[in-house]
PDB file of C-alpha atoms in Angstrom:
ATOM      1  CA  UNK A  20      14.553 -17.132 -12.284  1.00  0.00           C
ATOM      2  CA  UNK A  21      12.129 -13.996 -11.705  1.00  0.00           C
ATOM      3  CA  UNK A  22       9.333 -14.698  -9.184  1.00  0.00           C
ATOM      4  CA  UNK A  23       5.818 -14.250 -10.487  1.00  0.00           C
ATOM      5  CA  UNK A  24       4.018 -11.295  -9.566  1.00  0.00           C
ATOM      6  CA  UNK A  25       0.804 -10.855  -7.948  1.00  0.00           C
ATOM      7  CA  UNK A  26      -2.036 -10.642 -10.624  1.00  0.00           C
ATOM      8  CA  UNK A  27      -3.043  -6.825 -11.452  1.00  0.00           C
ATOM      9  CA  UNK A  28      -6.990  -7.640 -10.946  1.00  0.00           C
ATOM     10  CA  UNK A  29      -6.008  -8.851  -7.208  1.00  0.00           C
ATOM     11  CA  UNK A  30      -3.861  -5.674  -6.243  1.00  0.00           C
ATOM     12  CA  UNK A  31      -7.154  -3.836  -7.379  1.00  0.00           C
ATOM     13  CA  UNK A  32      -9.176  -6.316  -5.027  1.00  0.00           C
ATOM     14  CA  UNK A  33      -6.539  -5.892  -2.219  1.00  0.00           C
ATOM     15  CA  UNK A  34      -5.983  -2.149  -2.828  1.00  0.00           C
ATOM     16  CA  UNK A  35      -6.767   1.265  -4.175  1.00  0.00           C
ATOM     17  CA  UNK A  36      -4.424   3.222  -5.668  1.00  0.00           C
ATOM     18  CA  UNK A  37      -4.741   7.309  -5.848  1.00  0.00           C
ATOM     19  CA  UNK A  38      -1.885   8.135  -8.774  1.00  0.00           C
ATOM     20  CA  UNK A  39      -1.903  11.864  -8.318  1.00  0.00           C
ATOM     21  CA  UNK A  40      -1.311  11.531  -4.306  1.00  0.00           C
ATOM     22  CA  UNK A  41       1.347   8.344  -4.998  1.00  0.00           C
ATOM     23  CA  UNK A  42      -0.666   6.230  -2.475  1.00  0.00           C
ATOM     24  CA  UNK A  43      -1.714   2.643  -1.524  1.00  0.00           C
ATOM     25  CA  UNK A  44      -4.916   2.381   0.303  1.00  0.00           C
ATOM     26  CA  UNK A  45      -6.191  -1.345   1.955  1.00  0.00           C
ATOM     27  CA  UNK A  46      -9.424  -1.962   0.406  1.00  0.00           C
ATOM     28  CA  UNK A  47     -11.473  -4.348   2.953  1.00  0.00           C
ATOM     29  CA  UNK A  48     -10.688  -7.915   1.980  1.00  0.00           C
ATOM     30  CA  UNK A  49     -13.157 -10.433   1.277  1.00  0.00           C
ATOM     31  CA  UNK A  50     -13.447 -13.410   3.609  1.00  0.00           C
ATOM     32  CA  UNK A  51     -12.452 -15.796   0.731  1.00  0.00           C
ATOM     33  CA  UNK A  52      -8.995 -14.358   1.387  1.00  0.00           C
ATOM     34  CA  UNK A  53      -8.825 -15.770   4.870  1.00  0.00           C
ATOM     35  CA  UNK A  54      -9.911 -19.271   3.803  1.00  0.00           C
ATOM     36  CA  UNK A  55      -6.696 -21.386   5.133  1.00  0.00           C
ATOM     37  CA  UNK A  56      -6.739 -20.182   8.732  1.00  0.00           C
ATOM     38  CA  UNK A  57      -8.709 -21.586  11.368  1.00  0.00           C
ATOM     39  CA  UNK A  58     -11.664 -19.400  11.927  1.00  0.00           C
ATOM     40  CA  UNK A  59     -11.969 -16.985   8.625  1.00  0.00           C
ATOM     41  CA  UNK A  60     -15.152 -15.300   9.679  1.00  0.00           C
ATOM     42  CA  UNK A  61     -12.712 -13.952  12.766  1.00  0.00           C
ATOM     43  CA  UNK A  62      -9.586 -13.299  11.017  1.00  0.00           C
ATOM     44  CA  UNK A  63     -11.231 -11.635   8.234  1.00  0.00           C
ATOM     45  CA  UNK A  64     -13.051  -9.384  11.052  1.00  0.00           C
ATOM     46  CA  UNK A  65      -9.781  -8.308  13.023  1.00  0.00           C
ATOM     47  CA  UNK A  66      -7.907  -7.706   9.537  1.00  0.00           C
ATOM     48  CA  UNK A  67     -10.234  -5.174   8.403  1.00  0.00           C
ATOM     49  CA  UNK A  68     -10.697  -3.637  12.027  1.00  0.00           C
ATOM     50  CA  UNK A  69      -6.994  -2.920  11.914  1.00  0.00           C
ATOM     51  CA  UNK A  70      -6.155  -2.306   7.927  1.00  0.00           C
ATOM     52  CA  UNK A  71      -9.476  -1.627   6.093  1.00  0.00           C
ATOM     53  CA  UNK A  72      -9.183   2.131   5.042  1.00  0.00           C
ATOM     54  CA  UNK A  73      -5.640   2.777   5.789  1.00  0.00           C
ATOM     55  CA  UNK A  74      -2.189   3.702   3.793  1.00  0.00           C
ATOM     56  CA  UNK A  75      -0.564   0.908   2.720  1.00  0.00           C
ATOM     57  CA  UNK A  76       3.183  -0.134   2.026  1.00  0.00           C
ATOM     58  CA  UNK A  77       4.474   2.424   4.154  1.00  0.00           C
ATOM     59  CA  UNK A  78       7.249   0.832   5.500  1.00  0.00           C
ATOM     60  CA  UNK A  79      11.163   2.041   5.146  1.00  0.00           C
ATOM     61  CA  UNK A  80      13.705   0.064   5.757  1.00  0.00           C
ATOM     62  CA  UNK A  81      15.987   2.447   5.507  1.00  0.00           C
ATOM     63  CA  UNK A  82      16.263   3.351   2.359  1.00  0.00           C
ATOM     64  CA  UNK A  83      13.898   5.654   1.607  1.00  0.00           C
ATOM     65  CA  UNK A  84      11.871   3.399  -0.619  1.00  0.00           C
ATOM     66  CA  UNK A  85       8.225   2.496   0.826  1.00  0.00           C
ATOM     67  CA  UNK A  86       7.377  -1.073   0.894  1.00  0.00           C
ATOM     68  CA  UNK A  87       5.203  -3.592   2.724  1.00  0.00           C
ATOM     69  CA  UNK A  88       3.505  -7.336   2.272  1.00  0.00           C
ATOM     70  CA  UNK A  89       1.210  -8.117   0.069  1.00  0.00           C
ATOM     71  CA  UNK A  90      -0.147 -11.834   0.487  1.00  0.00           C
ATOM     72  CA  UNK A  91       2.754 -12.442   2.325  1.00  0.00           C
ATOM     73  CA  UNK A  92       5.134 -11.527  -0.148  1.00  0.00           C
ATOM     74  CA  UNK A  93       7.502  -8.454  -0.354  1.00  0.00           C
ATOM     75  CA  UNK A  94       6.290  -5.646  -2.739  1.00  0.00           C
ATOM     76  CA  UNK A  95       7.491  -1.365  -3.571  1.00  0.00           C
ATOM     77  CA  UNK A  96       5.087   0.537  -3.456  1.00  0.00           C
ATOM     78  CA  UNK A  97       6.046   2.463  -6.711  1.00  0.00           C
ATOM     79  CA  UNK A  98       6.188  -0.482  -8.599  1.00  0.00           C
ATOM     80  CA  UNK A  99       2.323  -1.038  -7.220  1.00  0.00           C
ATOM     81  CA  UNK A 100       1.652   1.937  -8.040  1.00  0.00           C
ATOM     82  CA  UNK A 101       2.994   1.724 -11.462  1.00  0.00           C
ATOM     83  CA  UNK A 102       1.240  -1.713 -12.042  1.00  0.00           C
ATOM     84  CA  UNK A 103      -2.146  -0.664 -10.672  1.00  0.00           C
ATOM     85  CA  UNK A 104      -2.240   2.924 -13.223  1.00  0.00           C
ATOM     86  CA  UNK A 105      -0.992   1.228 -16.576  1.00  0.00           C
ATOM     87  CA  UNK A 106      -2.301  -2.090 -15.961  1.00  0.00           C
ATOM     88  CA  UNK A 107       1.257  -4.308 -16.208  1.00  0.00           C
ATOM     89  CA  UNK A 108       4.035  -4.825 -14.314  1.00  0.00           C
ATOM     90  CA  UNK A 109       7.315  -2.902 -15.224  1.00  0.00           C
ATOM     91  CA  UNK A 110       9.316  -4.838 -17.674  1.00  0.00           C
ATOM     92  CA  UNK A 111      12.265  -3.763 -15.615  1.00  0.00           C
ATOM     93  CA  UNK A 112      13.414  -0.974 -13.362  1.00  0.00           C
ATOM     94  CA  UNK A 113      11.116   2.405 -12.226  1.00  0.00           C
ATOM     95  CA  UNK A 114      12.682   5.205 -11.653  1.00  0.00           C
ATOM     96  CA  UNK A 115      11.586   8.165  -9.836  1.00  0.00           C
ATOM     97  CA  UNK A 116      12.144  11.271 -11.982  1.00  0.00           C
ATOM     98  CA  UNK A 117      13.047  13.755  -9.212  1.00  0.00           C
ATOM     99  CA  UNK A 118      15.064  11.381  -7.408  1.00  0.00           C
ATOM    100  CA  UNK A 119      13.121  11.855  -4.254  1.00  0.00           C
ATOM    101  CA  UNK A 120      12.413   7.482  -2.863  1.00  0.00           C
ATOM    102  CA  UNK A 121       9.083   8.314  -1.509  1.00  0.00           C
ATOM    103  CA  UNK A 122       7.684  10.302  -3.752  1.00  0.00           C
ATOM    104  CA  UNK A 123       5.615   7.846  -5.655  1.00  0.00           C
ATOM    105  CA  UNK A 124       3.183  10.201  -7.779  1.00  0.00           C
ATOM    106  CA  UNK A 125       2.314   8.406 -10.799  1.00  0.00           C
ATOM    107  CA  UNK A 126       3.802  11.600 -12.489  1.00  0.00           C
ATOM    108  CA  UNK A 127       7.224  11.275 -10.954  1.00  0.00           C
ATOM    109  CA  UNK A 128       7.504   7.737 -11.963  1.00  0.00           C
ATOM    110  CA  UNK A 129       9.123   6.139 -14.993  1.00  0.00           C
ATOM    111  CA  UNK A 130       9.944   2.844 -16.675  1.00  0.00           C
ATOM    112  CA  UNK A 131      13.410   2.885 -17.455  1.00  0.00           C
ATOM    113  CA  UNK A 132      16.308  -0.094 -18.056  1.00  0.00           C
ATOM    114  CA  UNK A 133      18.472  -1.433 -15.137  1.00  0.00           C
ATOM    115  CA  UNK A 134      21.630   1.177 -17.067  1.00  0.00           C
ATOM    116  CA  UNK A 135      19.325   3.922 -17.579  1.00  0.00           C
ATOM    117  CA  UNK A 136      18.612   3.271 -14.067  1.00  0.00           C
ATOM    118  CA  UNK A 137      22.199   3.441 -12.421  1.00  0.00           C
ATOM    119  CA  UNK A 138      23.170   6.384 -15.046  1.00  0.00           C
ATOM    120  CA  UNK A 139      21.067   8.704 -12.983  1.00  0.00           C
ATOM    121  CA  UNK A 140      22.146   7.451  -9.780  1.00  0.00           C
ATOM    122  CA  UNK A 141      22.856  10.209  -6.639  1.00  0.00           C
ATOM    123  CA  UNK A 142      26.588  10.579  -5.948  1.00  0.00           C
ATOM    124  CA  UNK A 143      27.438   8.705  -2.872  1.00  0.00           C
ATOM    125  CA  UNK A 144      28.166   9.945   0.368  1.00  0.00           C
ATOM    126  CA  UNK A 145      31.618   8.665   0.272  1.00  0.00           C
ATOM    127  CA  UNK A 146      32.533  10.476  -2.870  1.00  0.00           C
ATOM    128  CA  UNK A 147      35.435  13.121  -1.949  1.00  0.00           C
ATOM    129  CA  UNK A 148      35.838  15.175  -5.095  1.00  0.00           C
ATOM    130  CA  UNK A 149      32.351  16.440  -5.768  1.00  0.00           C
ATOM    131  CA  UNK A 150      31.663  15.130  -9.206  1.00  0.00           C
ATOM    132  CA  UNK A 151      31.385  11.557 -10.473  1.00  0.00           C
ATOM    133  CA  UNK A 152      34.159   9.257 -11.733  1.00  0.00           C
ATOM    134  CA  UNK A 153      36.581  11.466 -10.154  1.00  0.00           C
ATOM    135  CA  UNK A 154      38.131  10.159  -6.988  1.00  0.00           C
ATOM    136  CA  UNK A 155      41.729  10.584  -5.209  1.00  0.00           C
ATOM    137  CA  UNK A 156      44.445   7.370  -6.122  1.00  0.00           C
ATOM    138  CA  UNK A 157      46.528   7.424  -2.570  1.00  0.00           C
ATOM    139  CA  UNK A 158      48.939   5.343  -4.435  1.00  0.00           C
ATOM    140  CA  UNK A 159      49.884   7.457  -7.408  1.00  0.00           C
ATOM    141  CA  UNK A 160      48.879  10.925  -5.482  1.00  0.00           C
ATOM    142  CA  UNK A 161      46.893  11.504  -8.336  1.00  0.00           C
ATOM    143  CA  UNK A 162      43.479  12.493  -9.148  1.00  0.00           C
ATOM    144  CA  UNK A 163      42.151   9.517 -11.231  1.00  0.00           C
ATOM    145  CA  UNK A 164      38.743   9.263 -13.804  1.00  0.00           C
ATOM    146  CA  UNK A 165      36.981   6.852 -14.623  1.00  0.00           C
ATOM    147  CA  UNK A 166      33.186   6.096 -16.805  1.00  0.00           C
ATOM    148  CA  UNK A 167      31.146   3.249 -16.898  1.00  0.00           C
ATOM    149  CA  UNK A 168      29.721   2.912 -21.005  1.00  0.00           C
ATOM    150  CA  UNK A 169      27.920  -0.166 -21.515  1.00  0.00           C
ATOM    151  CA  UNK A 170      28.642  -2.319 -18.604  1.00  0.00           C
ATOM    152  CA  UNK A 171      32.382  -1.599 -18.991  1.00  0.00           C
ATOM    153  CA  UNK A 172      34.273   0.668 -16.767  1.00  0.00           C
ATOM    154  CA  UNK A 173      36.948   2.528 -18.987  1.00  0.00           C
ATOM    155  CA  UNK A 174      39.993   4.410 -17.097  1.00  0.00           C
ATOM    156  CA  UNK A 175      40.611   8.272 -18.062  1.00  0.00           C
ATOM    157  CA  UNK A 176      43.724   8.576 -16.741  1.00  0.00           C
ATOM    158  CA  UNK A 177      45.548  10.125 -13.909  1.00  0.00           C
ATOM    159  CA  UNK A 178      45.816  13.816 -13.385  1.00  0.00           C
ATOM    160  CA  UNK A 179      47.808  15.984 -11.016  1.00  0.00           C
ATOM    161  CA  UNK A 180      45.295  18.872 -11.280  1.00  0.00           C
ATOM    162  CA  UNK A 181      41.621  18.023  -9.849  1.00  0.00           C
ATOM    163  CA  UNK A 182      40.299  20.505 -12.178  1.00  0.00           C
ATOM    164  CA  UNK A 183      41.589  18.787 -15.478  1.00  0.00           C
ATOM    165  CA  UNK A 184      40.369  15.679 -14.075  1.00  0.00           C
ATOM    166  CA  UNK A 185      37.013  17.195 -13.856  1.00  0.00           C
ATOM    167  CA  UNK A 186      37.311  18.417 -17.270  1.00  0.00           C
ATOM    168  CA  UNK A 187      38.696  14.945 -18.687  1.00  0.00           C
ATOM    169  CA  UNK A 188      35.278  13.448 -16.797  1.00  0.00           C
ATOM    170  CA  UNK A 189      33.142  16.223 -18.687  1.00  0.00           C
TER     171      UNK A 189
END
C-alpha cells in the first residue's frame, strides 16, 4: 500500500520553493504546528531560530539524492520540488534529465514511468566491458549480451569477439 503524501497547500505553508535555483527554503512555521508538545510558544520559538530562512532537504545519504523530514516523515527534495511547481504529486517516478542527483531545477526534472526510469539508468561501476548488457561469462570464456524489454530479460548470445558482442547489443 502507498503511504499518503503530505498535502500540497501544507508543503507551501512549511516551505518555499525557488524552481529555477532547484531549492527548498523553511518558511517560519506557525505555532499551530507545535500544538502536541509541551510548551508550543517555546518550541515554535527555537524551531524558527534554528530553521526559519534556511535550505531545506539537504541531506545525502549517500547517494547523491537530497532529502530531509518533513513532519517527521521522509521526503526528496525533487519530488517536493516537483509537487510544489505543478501542484500534484508525481504519479510515479522523476527523473532528472541530465542525470546529475542534485540538480533539482524544475527544468532538469521529469515525470517519467518506473521502466522509463531504469532505461536511462548510469552504467554501474562494476560493469567491465564499457557498454551495457555486455559483460564477461568466466564459465563459457565468452563475452555474453543480454536486454531487458518489458520487464523480461532476453539473452543475445555468447560471442568470442567483444566487439560483435557490442554490435549484437547495438
Amino acid at each position: 500500500m502507498k503511504k499518503k503524501s503530505i498535502p500540497i497547500e501544507t508543503l507551501r505553508t512549511l516551505l518555499s520553493c525557488d524552481p529555477v535555483a532547484g531549492t527548498l527554503t523553511w518558511r517560519h512555521r506557525p505555532l499551530e504546528y507545535f500544538a502536541e508538545t509541551k510548551n508550543p510558544e517555546r518550541h515554535c520559538a527555537v524551531w524558527n531560530t534554528k530553521y526559519a530562512g534556511k535550505e531545506a532537504l539537504m541531506t545525502d545519504k549517500g547517494n547523491g539524492y537530497r532529502r530531509g523530514s518533513i513532519l517527521n516523515r521522509l521526503y526528496s527534495a525533487h519530488r517536493v520540488i516537483w509537487a510544489m511547481t505543478t501542484g500534484a504529486w508525481p504519479p510515479e517516478d522523476i527523473d532528472h534529465v541530465n542525470g546529475v542527483r542534485d540538480d533539482n531545477r524544475i527544468e532538469n526534472l521529469r515525470a517519467v514511468t518506473r521502466a522509463e526510469n531504469l532505461r536511462n539508468q548510469a552504467m554501474r561501476r562494476t560493469n567491465t566491458s564499457g557498454v551495457m548488457g555486455v559483460s564477461w561469462h568466466r564459465a563459457a570464456g565468452k563475452w555474453q549480451v543480454h536486454i531487458k524489454a518489458d520487464g523480461k530479460q532476453i539473452h543475445l548470445g555468447l560471442f568470442d569477439d567483444k566487439d560483435e558482442a557490442i554490435a549484437a547489443r547495438a
